[in-house]
């Protein structure tokens, strides 16, 4: 494949540029469909005149459908987009970065998408699609999948599709409620994932962080005790990685405790654990749900996060990540991780 790419690049030097341009059009159409030509032109950075020519070509190839509602992918276009995604990753060297990072981080696998989540919201959607594709491959009947909350994890729910073999997959929240936005709560996302994939779900209606006395009382409640037992035996865990101070603010942490986190050098957060740059736990909250040690029992741990502002947090957490972790992140984070590790 690499030899073919090198030869092709010499004979048709603009082939990769054309392929990337058409891939970008197909990708953005997939994320925005049905989409109008003006909106699509703005998103892919083309004039409407140039885009019109590209859309005419893609329509003639049977890859898109253009009607009164806008442009959308045909079935052939959806299949080609998946294949094209892999070809471009290999041609552009993204596959090599995945392999190198997997070895350096000493985890199960690294999956990368193009771009910077902080600069382009659609990159976050691509992270969700990558996780969704992975889940639909590794999930088997009878498995339990625990999910945390957050806007990045919500893109996974959006990307899941009904699968026959997932009809008896159980989705559960990995933790209690964090913050006030119900759209991104773990309970909400577990339910949405079950609905989109055709699976089932259970809920855990408790706060994420509680005092010791309340914690001991909550975990003795029969219904909550049963759900926690299921959560801790999850086969697959899907979770985000947060910036320490942002997560502290979302939890309504007191100013004094935020100052304490800052002084301790906390830069990353996951499951109520705060990590410094060396990956050491510098603070831990009493949370209801999965604990860091519970991850060791899961067959797959999928960590998904992206964006240049999260690069240091991801690097810190990965020093503590279980060996069976699959990191799904974007290209800008990959570059920062490679610099940090080297």
Short mmCIF file of C-alpha atoms in Angstrom, two decimals:
data_model
loop_
_atom_site.label_atom_id
_atom_site.label_comp_id
_atom_site.label_asym_id
_atom_site.label_seq_id
_atom_site.Cartn_x
_atom_site.Cartn_y
_atom_site.Cartn_z
CA UNK A 1 0.00 0.00 0.00
CA UNK A 2 2.77 2.46 0.94
CA UNK A 3 4.69 1.69 -2.27
CA UNK A 4 1.53 2.29 -4.31
CA UNK A 5 0.96 5.57 -2.49
CA UNK A 6 4.51 6.78 -3.09
CA UNK A 7 4.39 5.93 -6.79
CA UNK A 8 0.96 7.52 -7.21
CA UNK A 9 2.09 10.67 -5.43
CA UNK A 10 4.94 11.10 -7.90
CA UNK A 11 2.84 10.47 -11.01
CA UNK A 12 -0.28 12.34 -9.83
CA UNK A 13 0.99 14.81 -7.18
CA UNK A 14 -2.41 16.45 -6.67
CA UNK A 15 -4.27 13.15 -6.19
CA UNK A 16 -4.03 13.29 -2.40
CA UNK A 17 -5.29 16.87 -2.35
CA UNK A 18 -8.32 15.94 -4.47
CA UNK A 19 -9.01 12.84 -2.36
CA UNK A 20 -8.83 14.81 0.88
CA UNK A 21 -11.13 17.50 -0.51
CA UNK A 22 -13.77 14.98 -1.54
CA UNK A 23 -13.37 13.07 1.71
CA UNK A 24 -13.97 16.32 3.62
CA UNK A 25 -17.15 16.97 1.62
CA UNK A 26 -18.44 13.46 2.27
CA UNK A 27 -17.48 13.61 5.93
CA UNK A 28 -19.15 16.97 6.57
CA UNK A 29 -22.23 15.88 4.62
CA UNK A 30 -22.44 12.80 6.85
CA UNK A 31 -22.29 14.97 9.98
CA UNK A 32 -24.71 17.68 8.80
CA UNK A 33 -27.14 15.90 6.45
CA UNK A 34 -29.42 16.96 4.98
CA UNK A 35 -27.29 20.06 4.41
CA UNK A 36 -27.70 23.06 2.12
CA UNK A 37 -24.95 23.95 -0.33
CA UNK A 38 -24.19 27.31 1.29
CA UNK A 39 -23.77 25.79 4.75
CA UNK A 40 -21.63 22.97 3.37
CA UNK A 41 -19.45 25.39 1.39
CA UNK A 42 -18.79 27.43 4.53
CA UNK A 43 -17.92 24.33 6.53
CA UNK A 44 -15.44 22.89 4.01
CA UNK A 45 -13.97 26.29 3.13
CA UNK A 46 -14.94 26.38 -0.57
CA UNK A 47 -16.83 28.79 -2.75
CA UNK A 48 -20.29 27.62 -3.74
CA UNK A 49 -19.16 27.50 -7.37
CA UNK A 50 -16.28 25.12 -6.64
CA UNK A 51 -18.43 23.01 -4.32
CA UNK A 52 -21.14 22.74 -6.97
CA UNK A 53 -18.65 21.08 -9.32
CA UNK A 54 -17.55 18.63 -6.63
CA UNK A 55 -21.13 17.77 -5.72
CA UNK A 56 -21.99 17.17 -9.37
CA UNK A 57 -19.09 14.70 -9.59
CA UNK A 58 -20.05 12.90 -6.35
CA UNK A 59 -23.68 12.69 -7.45
CA UNK A 60 -22.67 11.20 -10.82
CA UNK A 61 -20.67 8.58 -8.91
CA UNK A 62 -23.77 7.70 -6.90
CA UNK A 63 -22.19 8.78 -3.60
CA UNK A 64 -24.59 11.56 -2.63
CA UNK A 65 -28.25 12.40 -3.06
CA UNK A 66 -29.31 16.00 -3.66
CA UNK A 67 -32.98 16.91 -3.24
CA UNK A 68 -35.16 19.76 -1.97
CA UNK A 69 -34.08 19.07 1.65
CA UNK A 70 -30.37 19.32 0.85
CA UNK A 71 -27.44 17.00 0.30
CA UNK A 72 -27.07 13.63 2.02
CA UNK A 73 -24.99 10.49 1.57
CA UNK A 74 -26.26 7.52 -0.41
CA UNK A 75 -25.68 4.01 0.95
CA UNK A 76 -22.71 3.69 -1.43
CA UNK A 77 -21.37 7.00 -0.10
CA UNK A 78 -21.62 5.79 3.50
CA UNK A 79 -19.66 2.63 2.73
CA UNK A 80 -17.04 4.52 0.73
CA UNK A 81 -16.58 7.07 3.51
CA UNK A 82 -15.53 4.30 5.90
CA UNK A 83 -12.99 2.89 3.41
CA UNK A 84 -11.74 6.34 2.44
CA UNK A 85 -11.24 7.21 6.11
CA UNK A 86 -8.80 4.31 6.49
CA UNK A 87 -6.97 5.03 3.21
CA UNK A 88 -6.36 8.67 4.09
CA UNK A 89 -5.26 7.79 7.62
CA UNK A 90 -2.64 5.45 6.20
CA UNK A 91 -1.55 7.81 3.43
CA UNK A 92 -1.22 10.82 5.72
CA UNK A 93 0.73 8.96 8.39
CA UNK A 94 -2.03 9.01 11.02
CA UNK A 95 -1.85 5.21 11.25
CA UNK A 96 1.86 5.44 12.07
CA UNK A 97 1.10 7.90 14.87
CA UNK A 98 -1.52 5.50 16.26
CA UNK A 99 1.01 2.64 16.28
CA UNK A 100 3.78 4.75 17.85
CA UNK A 101 1.52 6.16 20.56
CA UNK A 102 0.13 2.72 21.39
CA UNK A 103 3.67 1.47 22.01
CA UNK A 104 4.77 4.56 23.93
CA UNK A 105 1.69 4.67 26.18
CA UNK A 106 1.77 0.88 26.62
CA UNK A 107 -1.97 0.51 26.22
CA UNK A 108 -4.25 -1.64 24.05
CA UNK A 109 -4.74 0.82 21.18
CA UNK A 110 -4.85 4.45 20.08
CA UNK A 111 -7.40 5.67 17.52
CA UNK A 112 -6.98 9.13 16.01
CA UNK A 113 -9.17 11.55 14.08
CA UNK A 114 -8.07 14.63 12.14
CA UNK A 115 -8.07 18.15 13.53
CA UNK A 116 -8.49 19.89 16.87
CA UNK A 117 -11.72 19.43 18.81
CA UNK A 118 -11.33 22.89 20.35
CA UNK A 119 -11.31 24.59 16.95
CA UNK A 120 -13.85 22.47 15.09
CA UNK A 121 -16.93 21.04 16.79
CA UNK A 122 -17.30 18.41 14.05
CA UNK A 123 -14.02 16.81 15.19
CA UNK A 124 -15.78 15.97 18.46
CA UNK A 125 -18.51 14.27 16.42
CA UNK A 126 -15.81 12.26 14.64
CA UNK A 127 -14.47 11.09 18.01
CA UNK A 128 -17.97 9.89 18.83
CA UNK A 129 -18.23 8.06 15.52
CA UNK A 130 -14.88 6.37 16.10
CA UNK A 131 -16.01 5.13 19.52
CA UNK A 132 -19.40 4.04 18.13
CA UNK A 133 -17.74 1.99 15.36
CA UNK A 134 -15.47 0.38 17.95
CA UNK A 135 -18.32 -0.44 20.35
CA UNK A 136 -20.41 -2.00 17.60
CA UNK A 137 -17.48 -4.32 16.82
CA UNK A 138 -16.45 -5.38 20.32
CA UNK A 139 -19.86 -5.47 22.07
CA UNK A 140 -21.50 -8.89 22.29
CA UNK A 141 -24.85 -10.03 23.62
CA UNK A 142 -25.00 -10.11 27.40
CA UNK A 143 -22.30 -7.47 27.86
CA UNK A 144 -22.67 -4.46 30.15
CA UNK A 145 -21.36 -1.05 29.04
CA UNK A 146 -20.81 1.67 31.66
CA UNK A 147 -20.65 5.27 30.45
CA UNK A 148 -19.76 8.56 32.12
CA UNK A 149 -21.35 11.89 31.23
CA UNK A 150 -20.10 14.86 29.26
CA UNK A 151 -20.51 16.49 25.86
CA UNK A 152 -17.88 14.30 24.19
CA UNK A 153 -19.54 11.08 25.39
CA UNK A 154 -22.86 12.42 24.08
CA UNK A 155 -21.45 12.27 20.53
CA UNK A 156 -21.06 8.51 20.95
CA UNK A 157 -24.80 8.20 21.61
CA UNK A 158 -25.52 10.25 18.48
CA UNK A 159 -23.36 7.96 16.35
CA UNK A 160 -24.62 4.55 17.52
CA UNK A 161 -26.93 2.65 15.19
CA UNK A 162 -29.30 -0.24 15.87
CA UNK A 163 -27.53 -3.59 15.71
CA UNK A 164 -29.19 -6.98 16.14
CA UNK A 165 -26.33 -8.33 18.26
CA UNK A 166 -26.68 -5.38 20.68
CA UNK A 167 -30.32 -6.01 21.57
CA UNK A 168 -29.35 -7.56 24.91
CA UNK A 169 -26.42 -5.25 25.67
CA UNK A 170 -27.04 -3.36 28.91
CA UNK A 171 -25.98 0.31 29.25
CA UNK A 172 -25.47 1.74 32.73
CA UNK A 173 -24.23 5.09 34.10
CA UNK A 174 -20.69 4.82 35.45
CA UNK A 175 -21.38 7.50 38.06
CA UNK A 176 -24.03 9.70 39.63
CA UNK A 177 -25.10 13.11 38.35
CA UNK A 178 -22.55 15.90 37.75
CA UNK A 179 -23.54 19.50 37.08
CA UNK A 180 -27.00 20.73 36.09
CA UNK A 181 -27.24 20.04 32.33
CA UNK A 182 -29.41 16.94 32.02
CA UNK A 183 -28.37 16.39 28.36
CA UNK A 184 -24.89 15.32 29.41
CA UNK A 185 -25.63 13.32 32.56
CA UNK A 186 -24.43 9.69 32.64
CA UNK A 187 -28.01 8.47 33.20
CA UNK A 188 -29.26 10.37 30.15
CA UNK A 189 -26.47 9.13 27.91
CA UNK A 190 -26.83 5.50 29.00
CA UNK A 191 -30.52 5.68 28.09
CA UNK A 192 -29.79 7.36 24.75
CA UNK A 193 -27.15 4.79 23.82
CA UNK A 194 -29.55 1.97 24.60
CA UNK A 195 -32.25 3.61 22.49
CA UNK A 196 -29.94 4.24 19.52
CA UNK A 197 -28.31 0.79 19.55
CA UNK A 198 -31.42 -1.22 20.42
CA UNK A 199 -30.07 -2.26 23.82
CA UNK A 200 -31.42 -1.85 27.36
CA UNK A 201 -30.40 0.38 30.28
CA UNK A 202 -30.51 0.89 34.03
CA UNK A 203 -30.34 4.19 35.90
CA UNK A 204 -28.54 5.49 38.99
CA UNK A 205 -30.36 8.55 40.32
CA UNK A 206 -27.88 9.79 42.91
CA UNK A 207 -25.41 12.71 43.04
CA UNK A 208 -21.88 11.98 41.87
CA UNK A 209 -20.21 13.41 44.99
CA UNK A 210 -21.59 12.97 48.52
CA UNK A 211 -20.30 13.16 52.06
CA UNK A 212 -19.06 10.02 53.82
CA UNK A 213 -22.16 9.64 55.98
CA UNK A 214 -24.55 9.99 53.04
CA UNK A 215 -22.36 7.70 50.92
CA UNK A 216 -22.59 4.90 53.47
CA UNK A 217 -26.35 5.37 53.64
CA UNK A 218 -26.85 5.47 49.85
CA UNK A 219 -24.88 2.34 49.03
CA UNK A 220 -26.97 0.33 51.48
CA UNK A 221 -30.21 1.09 49.63
CA UNK A 222 -31.23 -2.23 47.97
CA UNK A 223 -31.99 -0.75 44.53
CA UNK A 224 -28.83 1.38 44.41
CA UNK A 225 -26.75 -1.48 45.79
CA UNK A 226 -27.96 -3.73 42.97
CA UNK A 227 -27.20 -1.14 40.25
CA UNK A 228 -23.73 -0.44 41.68
CA UNK A 229 -23.01 -4.16 41.60
CA UNK A 230 -23.88 -4.25 37.89
CA UNK A 231 -21.83 -1.12 37.17
CA UNK A 232 -18.70 -2.45 38.84
CA UNK A 233 -18.86 -5.61 36.70
CA UNK A 234 -19.15 -3.74 33.39
CA UNK A 235 -17.36 -5.41 30.47
CA UNK A 236 -16.81 -2.12 28.63
CA UNK A 237 -16.28 1.31 30.18
CA UNK A 238 -16.53 4.48 28.09
CA UNK A 239 -15.29 7.61 29.84
CA UNK A 240 -14.00 11.11 29.27
CA UNK A 241 -10.95 12.89 30.66
CA UNK A 242 -11.44 16.36 32.09
CA UNK A 243 -9.32 19.36 32.96
CA UNK A 244 -9.01 19.36 36.75
CA UNK A 245 -10.19 22.90 37.49
CA UNK A 246 -13.02 22.80 34.95
CA UNK A 247 -14.38 19.62 36.52
CA UNK A 248 -14.00 21.07 40.01
CA UNK A 249 -16.10 24.09 38.97
CA UNK A 250 -18.75 21.84 37.36
CA UNK A 251 -19.05 20.01 40.67
CA UNK A 252 -19.49 23.30 42.52
CA UNK A 253 -16.27 22.82 44.47
CA UNK A 254 -15.58 25.46 47.13
CA UNK A 255 -12.97 28.13 46.37
CA UNK A 256 -10.70 26.81 49.10
CA UNK A 257 -10.67 23.33 47.60
CA UNK A 258 -10.01 24.72 44.11
CA UNK A 259 -7.03 26.59 45.54
CA UNK A 260 -5.85 23.33 47.10
CA UNK A 261 -6.14 21.55 43.73
CA UNK A 262 -4.16 24.33 42.06
CA UNK A 263 -1.40 24.20 44.66
CA UNK A 264 -1.17 20.40 44.35
CA UNK A 265 -0.62 20.71 40.60
CA UNK A 266 -3.83 18.90 39.60
CA UNK A 267 -4.36 19.11 35.83
CA UNK A 268 -6.54 16.08 34.98
CA UNK A 269 -9.68 14.41 36.33
CA UNK A 270 -11.42 11.09 35.78
CA UNK A 271 -13.89 9.20 38.03
CA UNK A 272 -13.46 11.80 40.79
CA UNK A 273 -9.67 11.34 40.91
CA UNK A 274 -7.42 14.37 40.27
CA UNK A 275 -3.98 13.81 38.74
CA UNK A 276 -0.88 15.96 38.51
CA UNK A 277 1.46 16.16 35.52
CA UNK A 278 3.29 12.98 36.60
CA UNK A 279 0.01 11.06 36.68
CA UNK A 280 -0.07 10.80 40.47
CA UNK A 281 -3.39 11.09 42.31
CA UNK A 282 -3.27 14.33 44.32
CA UNK A 283 -6.94 14.43 45.36
CA UNK A 284 -9.86 12.01 45.44
CA UNK A 285 -13.56 12.64 45.90
CA UNK A 286 -16.07 10.32 47.53
CA UNK A 287 -18.06 9.46 44.40
CA UNK A 288 -20.94 7.07 43.82
CA UNK A 289 -20.15 4.77 40.92
CA UNK A 290 -17.05 3.33 39.31
CA UNK A 291 -13.74 3.79 41.11
CA UNK A 292 -10.37 3.80 39.40
CA UNK A 293 -9.55 0.33 40.72
CA UNK A 294 -12.78 -1.05 39.22
CA UNK A 295 -11.43 -0.45 35.71
CA UNK A 296 -9.02 -3.35 36.12
CA UNK A 297 -11.95 -5.78 35.86
CA UNK A 298 -13.28 -4.42 32.54
CA UNK A 299 -12.32 -6.13 29.28
CA UNK A 300 -12.19 -2.80 27.43
CA UNK A 301 -11.73 0.71 28.79
CA UNK A 302 -12.37 3.36 26.14
CA UNK A 303 -11.05 6.82 27.06
CA UNK A 304 -12.29 9.53 24.69
CA UNK A 305 -11.22 13.18 24.79
CA UNK A 306 -9.73 15.71 22.41
CA UNK A 307 -8.63 19.29 21.90
CA UNK A 308 -5.37 21.17 22.45
CA UNK A 309 -6.59 22.47 25.83
CA UNK A 310 -6.95 18.90 27.09
CA UNK A 311 -3.61 17.57 25.80
CA UNK A 312 -1.81 17.90 29.14
CA UNK A 313 -4.74 16.41 31.05
CA UNK A 314 -4.85 13.42 28.70
CA UNK A 315 -1.08 12.93 28.97
CA UNK A 316 -1.31 12.97 32.77
CA UNK A 317 -4.20 10.51 33.01
CA UNK A 318 -2.64 8.09 30.51
CA UNK A 319 0.19 7.48 32.97
CA UNK A 320 -2.41 5.84 35.25
CA UNK A 321 -4.62 4.29 32.56
CA UNK A 322 -5.21 0.50 32.67
CA UNK A 323 -3.30 -1.54 30.09
CA UNK A 324 -6.55 -2.51 28.32
CA UNK A 325 -7.33 1.15 27.58
CA UNK A 326 -8.21 2.26 24.05
CA UNK A 327 -7.56 6.00 23.71
CA UNK A 328 -9.70 7.81 21.13
CA UNK A 329 -8.43 11.34 20.56
CA UNK A 330 -7.61 13.87 17.84
CA UNK A 331 -4.52 14.70 15.82
CA UNK A 332 -3.53 17.78 17.83
CA UNK A 333 -3.49 15.77 21.07
CA UNK A 334 -1.44 13.04 19.34
CA UNK A 335 1.19 15.62 18.37
CA UNK A 336 1.40 16.94 21.93
CA UNK A 337 1.60 13.43 23.41
CA UNK A 338 4.39 12.45 21.04
CA UNK A 339 6.33 15.60 22.01
CA UNK A 340 5.78 15.00 25.73
CA UNK A 341 6.78 11.34 25.60
CA UNK A 342 9.81 11.95 23.41
#
